[in-house]
GROMACS .gro file of C-alpha atoms in nm:
model
  103
    1MET     CA    1  12.495  15.563  11.920
    2ARG     CA    2  12.609  15.894  11.927
    3PHE     CA    3  12.457  16.267  11.929
    4TYR     CA    4  12.412  16.500  11.557
    5LEU     CA    5  12.383  16.859  11.585
    6ILE     CA    6  12.190  17.057  11.351
    7SER     CA    7  12.327  17.436  11.406
    8ASP     CA    8  12.248  17.745  11.245
    9ASN     CA    9  12.570  17.933  11.396
   10GLU     CA   10  12.966  17.813  11.389
   11ASP     CA   11  13.003  17.898  11.776
   12THR     CA   12  12.769  17.640  11.928
   13LEU     CA   13  12.911  17.361  11.617
   14VAL     CA   14  13.238  17.417  11.785
   15GLY     CA   15  13.144  17.419  12.122
   16MET     CA   16  12.975  17.057  12.054
   17ARG     CA   17  13.271  16.940  11.855
   18LEU     CA   18  13.479  16.990  12.151
   19ALA     CA   19  13.238  16.755  12.356
   20GLY     CA   20  13.285  16.495  12.030
   21ILE     CA   21  12.957  16.591  11.869
   22ASP     CA   22  12.944  16.640  11.512
   23GLY     CA   23  12.710  16.833  11.277
   24VAL     CA   24  12.578  17.092  11.041
   25ILE     CA   25  12.508  17.451  11.008
   26VAL     CA   26  12.262  17.575  10.773
   27SER     CA   27  12.129  17.911  10.715
   28ASN     CA   28  11.783  17.882  10.594
   29GLU     CA   29  11.439  17.627  10.581
   30THR     CA   30  11.579  17.418  10.290
   31GLU     CA   31  11.888  17.354  10.453
   32ALA     CA   32  11.748  17.239  10.792
   33LEU     CA   33  11.482  17.053  10.632
   34LYS     CA   34  11.720  16.849  10.419
   35GLU     CA   35  11.955  16.790  10.740
   36LEU     CA   36  11.642  16.722  10.943
   37ASN     CA   37  11.567  16.403  10.735
   38SER     CA   38  11.869  16.326  10.673
   39ALA     CA   39  11.956  16.270  11.035
   40MET     CA   40  11.613  16.118  11.066
   41LYS     CA   41  11.705  15.838  10.832
   42ARG     CA   42  12.059  15.770  11.006
   43VAL     CA   43  11.845  15.553  11.272
   44GLU     CA   44  12.200  15.292  11.274
   45ASP     CA   45  12.440  15.545  11.392
   46VAL     CA   46  12.274  15.917  11.542
   47ALA     CA   47  12.040  15.835  11.873
   48VAL     CA   48  11.981  16.211  11.925
   49VAL     CA   49  11.999  16.499  11.695
   50LEU     CA   50  11.998  16.828  11.874
   51ILE     CA   51  11.880  17.163  11.689
   52THR     CA   52  11.920  17.512  11.786
   53GLN     CA   53  11.617  17.723  11.905
   54ASN     CA   54  11.661  17.907  11.597
   55VAL     CA   55  11.678  17.590  11.341
   56VAL     CA   56  11.349  17.474  11.510
   57ASP     CA   57  11.189  17.844  11.474
   58MET     CA   58  11.287  17.789  11.088
   59ILE     CA   59  11.074  17.432  11.050
   60PRO     CA   60  10.832  17.458  11.343
   61ASP     CA   61  10.578  17.211  11.195
   62ASP     CA   62  10.839  16.978  11.084
   63VAL     CA   63  11.054  16.911  11.380
   64TYR     CA   64  10.691  16.873  11.600
   65ASN     CA   65  10.519  16.613  11.330
   66LEU     CA   66  10.894  16.420  11.353
   67LYS     CA   67  10.885  16.425  11.749
   68MET     CA   68  10.546  16.348  11.763
   69ASN     CA   69  10.565  16.060  11.468
   70CYS     CA   70  10.914  15.888  11.495
   71LYS     CA   71  11.048  15.687  11.807
   72ARG     CA   72  11.409  15.708  11.686
   73PRO     CA   73  11.654  15.913  11.650
   74LEU     CA   74  11.529  16.188  11.973
   75ILE     CA   75  11.470  16.515  11.841
   76VAL     CA   76  11.641  16.773  12.133
   77GLU     CA   77  11.600  17.137  12.106
   78VAL     CA   78  11.909  17.326  12.270
   79PRO     CA   79  11.984  17.696  12.293
   80ASP     CA   80  12.227  17.876  12.109
   81ARG     CA   81  12.528  18.081  12.300
   82ASN     CA   82  12.245  18.354  12.310
   83GLY     CA   83  12.015  18.171  12.517
   84ASN     CA   84  11.663  18.012  12.433
   85GLY     CA   85  11.457  18.363  12.548
   86ARG     CA   86  11.229  18.131  12.739
   87THR     CA   87  11.063  18.268  13.054
   88LYS     CA   88  11.210  18.097  13.407
   89ASP     CA   89  10.862  17.948  13.382
   90ALA     CA   90  10.860  17.801  13.026
   91ILE     CA   91  10.832  17.427  13.120
   92THR     CA   92  10.550  17.459  13.366
   93ARG     CA   93  10.366  17.672  13.092
   94TYR     CA   94  10.453  17.387  12.818
   95VAL     CA   95  10.324  17.073  13.001
   96ARG     CA   96   9.980  17.294  13.154
   97GLU     CA   97   9.923  17.371  12.781
   98ALA     CA   98  10.047  17.021  12.641
   99VAL     CA   99   9.833  16.827  12.888
  100GLY     CA  100   9.580  17.071  13.017
  101ILE     CA  101   9.700  17.000  13.427
  102LYS     CA  102   9.804  17.310  13.608
  103ILE     CA  103  10.106  17.225  13.801
   0.00000   0.00000   0.00000
């Protein structure tokens, strides 16, 4: 089982390749959706699909639906070289919105 990256920039892809992670670069919604669907069908050899935040922003509804309805492979959003733009309490806020509990 291995990781697979769907990125919007070459720098992230090169960095991940140095760690032994293969992937592709996409530049629009159509390519992003095609590559995500292709990766999701590779359950025999891909355990985790890494997707940069900019790619998730291209197809947020599709990523959300796959996260909620598919057990494998796992979809993980990763920041690119510019960071993810989230505030320091983003995880707490995300949990509060998803579960409805203030922590």
